[in-house]
Amino acid sequence: DRITRTVKLLGMVNADPLFQKHPQVINGCSDLLVEVLGEAGKHTRSAVGMGSLPGAIPVEIEATFEFE
């Protein structure tokens, strides 16, 4: 309840070089933030593909929030 704004979201998708739907993968996170936080969950966003991520995880999310 202290979050006043979601400033930015960066989604990194561990993907094959031919995969092109990184934004669709990150849509789940964006949709969840808006569902949980309402207007404060709306944000700017980048979605990128990576050749690998630590521990072979499929997705890594970095988010910046403003709060009171």
PDB file of N, CA, C and O in Angstrom:
ATOM      1  N   ASP A   1       0.806  -1.207   0.000  1.00  0.00           N
ATOM      2  CA  ASP A   1       0.000   0.000   0.000  1.00  0.00           C
ATOM      3  C   ASP A   1       0.848   1.269   0.000  1.00  0.00           C
ATOM      4  O   ASP A   1       0.312   2.359  -0.096  1.00  0.00           O
ATOM      5  N   ARG A   2       2.172   1.141   0.112  1.00  0.00           N
ATOM      6  CA  ARG A   2       3.052   2.308   0.068  1.00  0.00           C
ATOM      7  C   ARG A   2       3.541   2.630  -1.338  1.00  0.00           C
ATOM      8  O   ARG A   2       4.094   3.702  -1.575  1.00  0.00           O
ATOM      9  N   ILE A   3       3.333   1.732  -2.301  1.00  0.00           N
ATOM     10  CA  ILE A   3       3.767   1.981  -3.676  1.00  0.00           C
ATOM     11  C   ILE A   3       2.829   2.995  -4.325  1.00  0.00           C
ATOM     12  O   ILE A   3       1.628   2.789  -4.370  1.00  0.00           O
ATOM     13  N   THR A   4       3.410   4.086  -4.811  1.00  0.00           N
ATOM     14  CA  THR A   4       2.614   5.120  -5.468  1.00  0.00           C
ATOM     15  C   THR A   4       2.716   5.046  -6.983  1.00  0.00           C
ATOM     16  O   THR A   4       1.856   5.561  -7.681  1.00  0.00           O
ATOM     17  N   ARG A   5       3.793   4.393  -7.476  1.00  0.00           N
ATOM     18  CA  ARG A   5       3.975   4.334  -8.924  1.00  0.00           C
ATOM     19  C   ARG A   5       4.985   3.258  -9.265  1.00  0.00           C
ATOM     20  O   ARG A   5       5.967   3.059  -8.560  1.00  0.00           O
ATOM     21  N   THR A   6       4.727   2.545 -10.351  1.00  0.00           N
ATOM     22  CA  THR A   6       5.710   1.646 -10.934  1.00  0.00           C
ATOM     23  C   THR A   6       6.388   2.445 -12.037  1.00  0.00           C
ATOM     24  O   THR A   6       5.752   2.826 -13.015  1.00  0.00           O
ATOM     25  N   VAL A   7       7.661   2.731 -11.856  1.00  0.00           N
ATOM     26  CA  VAL A   7       8.371   3.618 -12.766  1.00  0.00           C
ATOM     27  C   VAL A   7       8.758   2.893 -14.048  1.00  0.00           C
ATOM     28  O   VAL A   7       8.450   3.343 -15.146  1.00  0.00           O
ATOM     29  N   LYS A   8       9.450   1.752 -13.919  1.00  0.00           N
ATOM     30  CA  LYS A   8       9.961   1.048 -15.100  1.00  0.00           C
ATOM     31  C   LYS A   8      10.109  -0.424 -14.800  1.00  0.00           C
ATOM     32  O   LYS A   8      10.421  -0.819 -13.692  1.00  0.00           O
ATOM     33  N   LEU A   9       9.898  -1.228 -15.826  1.00  0.00           N
ATOM     34  CA  LEU A   9      10.065  -2.671 -15.746  1.00  0.00           C
ATOM     35  C   LEU A   9      10.981  -3.102 -16.881  1.00  0.00           C
ATOM     36  O   LEU A   9      10.804  -2.663 -18.013  1.00  0.00           O
ATOM     37  N   LEU A  10      11.963  -3.921 -16.559  1.00  0.00           N
ATOM     38  CA  LEU A  10      12.834  -4.518 -17.565  1.00  0.00           C
ATOM     39  C   LEU A  10      12.666  -6.022 -17.460  1.00  0.00           C
ATOM     40  O   LEU A  10      12.878  -6.601 -16.397  1.00  0.00           O
ATOM     41  N   GLY A  11      12.253  -6.654 -18.552  1.00  0.00           N
ATOM     42  CA  GLY A  11      12.103  -8.105 -18.590  1.00  0.00           C
ATOM     43  C   GLY A  11      13.128  -8.722 -19.520  1.00  0.00           C
ATOM     44  O   GLY A  11      13.236  -8.325 -20.681  1.00  0.00           O
ATOM     45  N   MET A  12      13.890  -9.667 -18.986  1.00  0.00           N
ATOM     46  CA  MET A  12      14.915 -10.359 -19.770  1.00  0.00           C
ATOM     47  C   MET A  12      14.486 -11.812 -19.930  1.00  0.00           C
ATOM     48  O   MET A  12      14.227 -12.495 -18.942  1.00  0.00           O
ATOM     49  N   VAL A  13      14.401 -12.268 -21.160  1.00  0.00           N
ATOM     50  CA  VAL A  13      13.905 -13.605 -21.469  1.00  0.00           C
ATOM     51  C   VAL A  13      15.054 -14.456 -21.999  1.00  0.00           C
ATOM     52  O   VAL A  13      15.711 -14.084 -22.977  1.00  0.00           O
ATOM     53  N   ASN A  14      15.302 -15.581 -21.353  1.00  0.00           N
ATOM     54  CA  ASN A  14      16.310 -16.535 -21.800  1.00  0.00           C
ATOM     55  C   ASN A  14      15.726 -17.251 -23.009  1.00  0.00           C
ATOM     56  O   ASN A  14      14.788 -18.033 -22.884  1.00  0.00           O
ATOM     57  N   ALA A  15      16.253 -16.959 -24.196  1.00  0.00           N
ATOM     58  CA  ALA A  15      15.595 -17.443 -25.406  1.00  0.00           C
ATOM     59  C   ALA A  15      16.586 -17.831 -26.497  1.00  0.00           C
ATOM     60  O   ALA A  15      17.711 -17.343 -26.545  1.00  0.00           O
ATOM     61  N   ASP A  16      16.121 -18.682 -27.366  1.00  0.00           N
ATOM     62  CA  ASP A  16      16.831 -19.052 -28.581  1.00  0.00           C
ATOM     63  C   ASP A  16      16.955 -17.810 -29.470  1.00  0.00           C
ATOM     64  O   ASP A  16      16.047 -16.966 -29.481  1.00  0.00           O
ATOM     65  N   PRO A  17      18.033 -17.671 -30.221  1.00  0.00           N
ATOM     66  CA  PRO A  17      18.204 -16.491 -31.073  1.00  0.00           C
ATOM     67  C   PRO A  17      17.065 -16.260 -32.075  1.00  0.00           C
ATOM     68  O   PRO A  17      16.831 -15.121 -32.485  1.00  0.00           O
ATOM     69  N   LEU A  18      16.343 -17.281 -32.462  1.00  0.00           N
ATOM     70  CA  LEU A  18      15.249 -17.115 -33.425  1.00  0.00           C
ATOM     71  C   LEU A  18      13.928 -16.698 -32.772  1.00  0.00           C
ATOM     72  O   LEU A  18      12.991 -16.302 -33.456  1.00  0.00           O
ATOM     73  N   PHE A  19      13.838 -16.775 -31.441  1.00  0.00           N
ATOM     74  CA  PHE A  19      12.614 -16.402 -30.731  1.00  0.00           C
ATOM     75  C   PHE A  19      12.417 -14.892 -30.804  1.00  0.00           C
ATOM     76  O   PHE A  19      13.359 -14.126 -30.626  1.00  0.00           O
ATOM     77  N   GLN A  20      11.189 -14.447 -31.085  1.00  0.00           N
ATOM     78  CA  GLN A  20      10.927 -13.017 -31.266  1.00  0.00           C
ATOM     79  C   GLN A  20       9.772 -12.477 -30.434  1.00  0.00           C
ATOM     80  O   GLN A  20       9.354 -11.338 -30.612  1.00  0.00           O
ATOM     81  N   LYS A  21       9.234 -13.269 -29.522  1.00  0.00           N
ATOM     82  CA  LYS A  21       8.045 -12.834 -28.786  1.00  0.00           C
ATOM     83  C   LYS A  21       8.347 -12.467 -27.324  1.00  0.00           C
ATOM     84  O   LYS A  21       7.567 -12.746 -26.426  1.00  0.00           O
ATOM     85  N   HIS A  22       9.472 -11.808 -27.107  1.00  0.00           N
ATOM     86  CA  HIS A  22       9.859 -11.404 -25.759  1.00  0.00           C
ATOM     87  C   HIS A  22       8.799 -10.527 -25.086  1.00  0.00           C
ATOM     88  O   HIS A  22       8.483 -10.746 -23.919  1.00  0.00           O
ATOM     89  N   PRO A  23       8.224  -9.548 -25.795  1.00  0.00           N
ATOM     90  CA  PRO A  23       7.198  -8.727 -25.157  1.00  0.00           C
ATOM     91  C   PRO A  23       5.993  -9.534 -24.667  1.00  0.00           C
ATOM     92  O   PRO A  23       5.465  -9.257 -23.584  1.00  0.00           O
ATOM     93  N   GLN A  24       5.588 -10.535 -25.421  1.00  0.00           N
ATOM     94  CA  GLN A  24       4.449 -11.341 -24.999  1.00  0.00           C
ATOM     95  C   GLN A  24       4.764 -12.127 -23.722  1.00  0.00           C
ATOM     96  O   GLN A  24       3.892 -12.327 -22.883  1.00  0.00           O
ATOM     97  N   VAL A  25       5.996 -12.562 -23.562  1.00  0.00           N
ATOM     98  CA  VAL A  25       6.398 -13.277 -22.345  1.00  0.00           C
ATOM     99  C   VAL A  25       6.296 -12.341 -21.142  1.00  0.00           C
ATOM    100  O   VAL A  25       5.788 -12.713 -20.082  1.00  0.00           O
ATOM    101  N   ILE A  26       6.749 -11.107 -21.296  1.00  0.00           N
ATOM    102  CA  ILE A  26       6.772 -10.152 -20.191  1.00  0.00           C
ATOM    103  C   ILE A  26       5.388  -9.559 -19.918  1.00  0.00           C
ATOM    104  O   ILE A  26       5.143  -8.995 -18.851  1.00  0.00           O
ATOM    105  N   ASN A  27       4.446  -9.712 -20.846  1.00  0.00           N
ATOM    106  CA  ASN A  27       3.080  -9.230 -20.615  1.00  0.00           C
ATOM    107  C   ASN A  27       2.489  -9.774 -19.317  1.00  0.00           C
ATOM    108  O   ASN A  27       1.737  -9.075 -18.640  1.00  0.00           O
ATOM    109  N   GLY A  28       2.820 -11.005 -18.970  1.00  0.00           N
ATOM    110  CA  GLY A  28       2.287 -11.596 -17.738  1.00  0.00           C
ATOM    111  C   GLY A  28       2.661 -10.779 -16.516  1.00  0.00           C
ATOM    112  O   GLY A  28       1.829 -10.535 -15.630  1.00  0.00           O
ATOM    113  N   CYS A  29       3.896 -10.333 -16.440  1.00  0.00           N
ATOM    114  CA  CYS A  29       4.349  -9.514 -15.313  1.00  0.00           C
ATOM    115  C   CYS A  29       3.665  -8.145 -15.332  1.00  0.00           C
ATOM    116  O   CYS A  29       3.192  -7.665 -14.304  1.00  0.00           O
ATOM    117  N   SER A  30       3.607  -7.531 -16.489  1.00  0.00           N
ATOM    118  CA  SER A  30       2.952  -6.224 -16.602  1.00  0.00           C
ATOM    119  C   SER A  30       1.486  -6.312 -16.196  1.00  0.00           C
ATOM    120  O   SER A  30       0.994  -5.474 -15.436  1.00  0.00           O
ATOM    121  N   ASP A  31       0.802  -7.332 -16.674  1.00  0.00           N
ATOM    122  CA  ASP A  31      -0.611  -7.509 -16.340  1.00  0.00           C
ATOM    123  C   ASP A  31      -0.802  -7.732 -14.841  1.00  0.00           C
ATOM    124  O   ASP A  31      -1.742  -7.204 -14.238  1.00  0.00           O
ATOM    125  N   LEU A  32       0.086  -8.511 -14.223  1.00  0.00           N
ATOM    126  CA  LEU A  32      -0.011  -8.780 -12.790  1.00  0.00           C
ATOM    127  C   LEU A  32       0.172  -7.495 -11.977  1.00  0.00           C
ATOM    128  O   LEU A  32      -0.584  -7.250 -11.026  1.00  0.00           O
ATOM    129  N   LEU A  33       1.149  -6.679 -12.337  1.00  0.00           N
ATOM    130  CA  LEU A  33       1.368  -5.432 -11.601  1.00  0.00           C
ATOM    131  C   LEU A  33       0.138  -4.532 -11.657  1.00  0.00           C
ATOM    132  O   LEU A  33      -0.255  -3.946 -10.642  1.00  0.00           O
ATOM    133  N   VAL A  34      -0.477  -4.420 -12.815  1.00  0.00           N
ATOM    134  CA  VAL A  34      -1.681  -3.585 -12.943  1.00  0.00           C
ATOM    135  C   VAL A  34      -2.842  -4.204 -12.171  1.00  0.00           C
ATOM    136  O   VAL A  34      -3.596  -3.502 -11.501  1.00  0.00           O
ATOM    137  N   GLU A  35      -2.964  -5.531 -12.192  1.00  0.00           N
ATOM    138  CA  GLU A  35      -4.041  -6.199 -11.456  1.00  0.00           C
ATOM    139  C   GLU A  35      -3.890  -5.999  -9.948  1.00  0.00           C
ATOM    140  O   GLU A  35      -4.862  -5.738  -9.251  1.00  0.00           O
ATOM    141  N   VAL A  36      -2.672  -6.094  -9.450  1.00  0.00           N
ATOM    142  CA  VAL A  36      -2.436  -5.993  -8.007  1.00  0.00           C
ATOM    143  C   VAL A  36      -2.399  -4.542  -7.533  1.00  0.00           C
ATOM    144  O   VAL A  36      -2.962  -4.216  -6.489  1.00  0.00           O
ATOM    145  N   LEU A  37      -1.751  -3.660  -8.296  1.00  0.00           N
ATOM    146  CA  LEU A  37      -1.542  -2.284  -7.847  1.00  0.00           C
ATOM    147  C   LEU A  37      -2.491  -1.267  -8.467  1.00  0.00           C
ATOM    148  O   LEU A  37      -2.457  -0.098  -8.105  1.00  0.00           O
ATOM    149  N   GLY A  38      -3.296  -1.690  -9.427  1.00  0.00           N
ATOM    150  CA  GLY A  38      -4.203  -0.755 -10.087  1.00  0.00           C
ATOM    151  C   GLY A  38      -3.425   0.279 -10.882  1.00  0.00           C
ATOM    152  O   GLY A  38      -2.425  -0.035 -11.534  1.00  0.00           O
ATOM    153  N   GLU A  39      -3.846   1.531 -10.795  1.00  0.00           N
ATOM    154  CA  GLU A  39      -3.210   2.618 -11.540  1.00  0.00           C
ATOM    155  C   GLU A  39      -1.714   2.728 -11.225  1.00  0.00           C
ATOM    156  O   GLU A  39      -0.912   3.048 -12.097  1.00  0.00           O
ATOM    157  N   ALA A  40      -1.328   2.450  -9.990  1.00  0.00           N
ATOM    158  CA  ALA A  40       0.088   2.529  -9.590  1.00  0.00           C
ATOM    159  C   ALA A  40       0.935   1.436 -10.240  1.00  0.00           C
ATOM    160  O   ALA A  40       2.163   1.503 -10.219  1.00  0.00           O
ATOM    161  N   GLY A  41       0.298   0.439 -10.838  1.00  0.00           N
ATOM    162  CA  GLY A  41       1.026  -0.634 -11.500  1.00  0.00           C
ATOM    163  C   GLY A  41       1.372  -0.357 -12.947  1.00  0.00           C
ATOM    164  O   GLY A  41       2.169  -1.075 -13.549  1.00  0.00           O
ATOM    165  N   LYS A  42       0.804   0.702 -13.520  1.00  0.00           N
ATOM    166  CA  LYS A  42       1.106   1.046 -14.915  1.00  0.00           C
ATOM    167  C   LYS A  42       2.534   1.571 -15.004  1.00  0.00           C
ATOM    168  O   LYS A  42       2.983   2.309 -14.128  1.00  0.00           O
ATOM    169  N   HIS A  43       3.245   1.214 -16.086  1.00  0.00           N
ATOM    170  CA  HIS A  43       4.674   1.488 -16.143  1.00  0.00           C
ATOM    171  C   HIS A  43       5.185   1.552 -17.578  1.00  0.00           C
ATOM    172  O   HIS A  43       4.508   1.117 -18.502  1.00  0.00           O
ATOM    173  N   THR A  44       6.393   2.065 -17.731  1.00  0.00           N
ATOM    174  CA  THR A  44       7.116   1.918 -18.985  1.00  0.00           C
ATOM    175  C   THR A  44       7.838   0.590 -18.916  1.00  0.00           C
ATOM    176  O   THR A  44       8.078   0.048 -17.831  1.00  0.00           O
ATOM    177  N   ARG A  45       8.216   0.040 -20.082  1.00  0.00           N
ATOM    178  CA  ARG A  45       8.749  -1.314 -20.074  1.00  0.00           C
ATOM    179  C   ARG A  45       9.672  -1.574 -21.238  1.00  0.00           C
ATOM    180  O   ARG A  45       9.493  -1.043 -22.324  1.00  0.00           O
ATOM    181  N   SER A  46      10.656  -2.415 -20.971  1.00  0.00           N
ATOM    182  CA  SER A  46      11.508  -2.966 -22.017  1.00  0.00           C
ATOM    183  C   SER A  46      11.487  -4.472 -21.864  1.00  0.00           C
ATOM    184  O   SER A  46      11.486  -4.992 -20.751  1.00  0.00           O
ATOM    185  N   ALA A  47      11.472  -5.178 -22.988  1.00  0.00           N
ATOM    186  CA  ALA A  47      11.528  -6.639 -22.985  1.00  0.00           C
ATOM    187  C   ALA A  47      12.609  -7.046 -23.980  1.00  0.00           C
ATOM    188  O   ALA A  47      12.553  -6.670 -25.145  1.00  0.00           O
ATOM    189  N   VAL A  48      13.599  -7.787 -23.491  1.00  0.00           N
ATOM    190  CA  VAL A  48      14.725  -8.166 -24.336  1.00  0.00           C
ATOM    191  C   VAL A  48      15.020  -9.655 -24.212  1.00  0.00           C
ATOM    192  O   VAL A  48      14.681 -10.291 -23.226  1.00  0.00           O
ATOM    193  N   GLY A  49      15.659 -10.193 -25.242  1.00  0.00           N
ATOM    194  CA  GLY A  49      16.085 -11.585 -25.236  1.00  0.00           C
ATOM    195  C   GLY A  49      17.541 -11.702 -24.840  1.00  0.00           C
ATOM    196  O   GLY A  49      18.356 -10.842 -25.182  1.00  0.00           O
ATOM    197  N   MET A  50      17.854 -12.741 -24.105  1.00  0.00           N
ATOM    198  CA  MET A  50      19.219 -13.007 -23.659  1.00  0.00           C
ATOM    199  C   MET A  50      19.614 -14.411 -24.087  1.00  0.00           C
ATOM    200  O   MET A  50      18.773 -15.310 -24.109  1.00  0.00           O
ATOM    201  N   GLY A  51      20.891 -14.590 -24.376  1.00  0.00           N
ATOM    202  CA  GLY A  51      21.399 -15.916 -24.728  1.00  0.00           C
ATOM    203  C   GLY A  51      21.463 -16.850 -23.538  1.00  0.00           C
ATOM    204  O   GLY A  51      21.395 -18.068 -23.681  1.00  0.00           O
ATOM    205  N   SER A  52      21.578 -16.292 -22.342  1.00  0.00           N
ATOM    206  CA  SER A  52      21.563 -17.072 -21.108  1.00  0.00           C
ATOM    207  C   SER A  52      21.296 -16.131 -19.946  1.00  0.00           C
ATOM    208  O   SER A  52      21.505 -14.923 -20.047  1.00  0.00           O
ATOM    209  N   LEU A  53      20.809 -16.701 -18.857  1.00  0.00           N
ATOM    210  CA  LEU A  53      20.581 -15.966 -17.618  1.00  0.00           C
ATOM    211  C   LEU A  53      21.149 -16.801 -16.473  1.00  0.00           C
ATOM    212  O   LEU A  53      21.286 -18.020 -16.603  1.00  0.00           O
ATOM    213  N   PRO A  54      21.478 -16.188 -15.336  1.00  0.00           N
ATOM    214  CA  PRO A  54      22.067 -16.925 -14.220  1.00  0.00           C
ATOM    215  C   PRO A  54      21.213 -18.125 -13.792  1.00  0.00           C
ATOM    216  O   PRO A  54      19.985 -18.019 -13.701  1.00  0.00           O
ATOM    217  N   GLY A  55      21.879 -19.241 -13.546  1.00  0.00           N
ATOM    218  CA  GLY A  55      21.155 -20.437 -13.102  1.00  0.00           C
ATOM    219  C   GLY A  55      20.214 -20.999 -14.135  1.00  0.00           C
ATOM    220  O   GLY A  55      19.323 -21.770 -13.802  1.00  0.00           O
ATOM    221  N   ALA A  56      20.352 -20.596 -15.372  1.00  0.00           N
ATOM    222  CA  ALA A  56      19.489 -21.037 -16.469  1.00  0.00           C
ATOM    223  C   ALA A  56      18.019 -20.689 -16.222  1.00  0.00           C
ATOM    224  O   ALA A  56      17.121 -21.351 -16.727  1.00  0.00           O
ATOM    225  N   ILE A  57      17.762 -19.612 -15.450  1.00  0.00           N
ATOM    226  CA  ILE A  57      16.378 -19.203 -15.217  1.00  0.00           C
ATOM    227  C   ILE A  57      15.764 -18.733 -16.538  1.00  0.00           C
ATOM    228  O   ILE A  57      16.463 -18.215 -17.402  1.00  0.00           O
ATOM    229  N   PRO A  58      14.450 -18.917 -16.716  1.00  0.00           N
ATOM    230  CA  PRO A  58      13.826 -18.540 -17.983  1.00  0.00           C
ATOM    231  C   PRO A  58      13.593 -17.038 -18.141  1.00  0.00           C
ATOM    232  O   PRO A  58      13.651 -16.511 -19.245  1.00  0.00           O
ATOM    233  N   VAL A  59      13.315 -16.336 -17.019  1.00  0.00           N
ATOM    234  CA  VAL A  59      12.988 -14.914 -17.082  1.00  0.00           C
ATOM    235  C   VAL A  59      13.573 -14.205 -15.860  1.00  0.00           C
ATOM    236  O   VAL A  59      13.521 -14.730 -14.753  1.00  0.00           O
ATOM    237  N   GLU A  60      14.084 -13.007 -16.090  1.00  0.00           N
ATOM    238  CA  GLU A  60      14.530 -12.152 -14.981  1.00  0.00           C
ATOM    239  C   GLU A  60      13.833 -10.814 -15.127  1.00  0.00           C
ATOM    240  O   GLU A  60      13.744 -10.264 -16.230  1.00  0.00           O
ATOM    241  N   ILE A  61      13.305 -10.302 -14.019  1.00  0.00           N
ATOM    242  CA  ILE A  61      12.583  -9.039 -14.008  1.00  0.00           C
ATOM    243  C   ILE A  61      13.317  -8.055 -13.114  1.00  0.00           C
ATOM    244  O   ILE A  61      13.707  -8.388 -12.003  1.00  0.00           O
ATOM    245  N   GLU A  62      13.489  -6.834 -13.622  1.00  0.00           N
ATOM    246  CA  GLU A  62      14.023  -5.737 -12.816  1.00  0.00           C
ATOM    247  C   GLU A  62      12.969  -4.645 -12.822  1.00  0.00           C
ATOM    248  O   GLU A  62      12.483  -4.256 -13.889  1.00  0.00           O
ATOM    249  N   ALA A  63      12.605  -4.157 -11.647  1.00  0.00           N
ATOM    250  CA  ALA A  63      11.557  -3.151 -11.574  1.00  0.00           C
ATOM    251  C   ALA A  63      11.980  -2.006 -10.648  1.00  0.00           C
ATOM    252  O   ALA A  63      12.670  -2.230  -9.654  1.00  0.00           O
ATOM    253  N   THR A  64      11.534  -0.814 -11.000  1.00  0.00           N
ATOM    254  CA  THR A  64      11.776   0.364 -10.176  1.00  0.00           C
ATOM    255  C   THR A  64      10.419   0.907  -9.732  1.00  0.00           C
ATOM    256  O   THR A  64       9.542   1.142 -10.566  1.00  0.00           O
ATOM    257  N   PHE A  65      10.273   1.074  -8.421  1.00  0.00           N
ATOM    258  CA  PHE A  65       9.015   1.558  -7.843  1.00  0.00           C
ATOM    259  C   PHE A  65       9.242   2.868  -7.092  1.00  0.00           C
ATOM    260  O   PHE A  65      10.312   3.086  -6.527  1.00  0.00           O
ATOM    261  N   GLU A  66       8.220   3.702  -7.062  1.00  0.00           N
ATOM    262  CA  GLU A  66       8.209   4.901  -6.239  1.00  0.00           C
ATOM    263  C   GLU A  66       7.251   4.622  -5.077  1.00  0.00           C
ATOM    264  O   GLU A  66       6.185   4.042  -5.284  1.00  0.00           O
ATOM    265  N   PHE A  67       7.651   5.004  -3.882  1.00  0.00           N
ATOM    266  CA  PHE A  67       6.778   4.740  -2.749  1.00  0.00           C
ATOM    267  C   PHE A  67       6.846   5.875  -1.733  1.00  0.00           C
ATOM    268  O   PHE A  67       7.760   6.681  -1.740  1.00  0.00           O
ATOM    269  N   GLU A  68       5.857   5.911  -0.844  1.00  0.00           N
ATOM    270  CA  GLU A  68       5.793   6.926   0.212  1.00  0.00           C
ATOM    271  C   GLU A  68       6.472   6.379   1.442  1.00  0.00           C
ATOM    272  O   GLU A  68       6.351   5.244   1.782  1.00  0.00           O
TER     273      GLU A  68
END
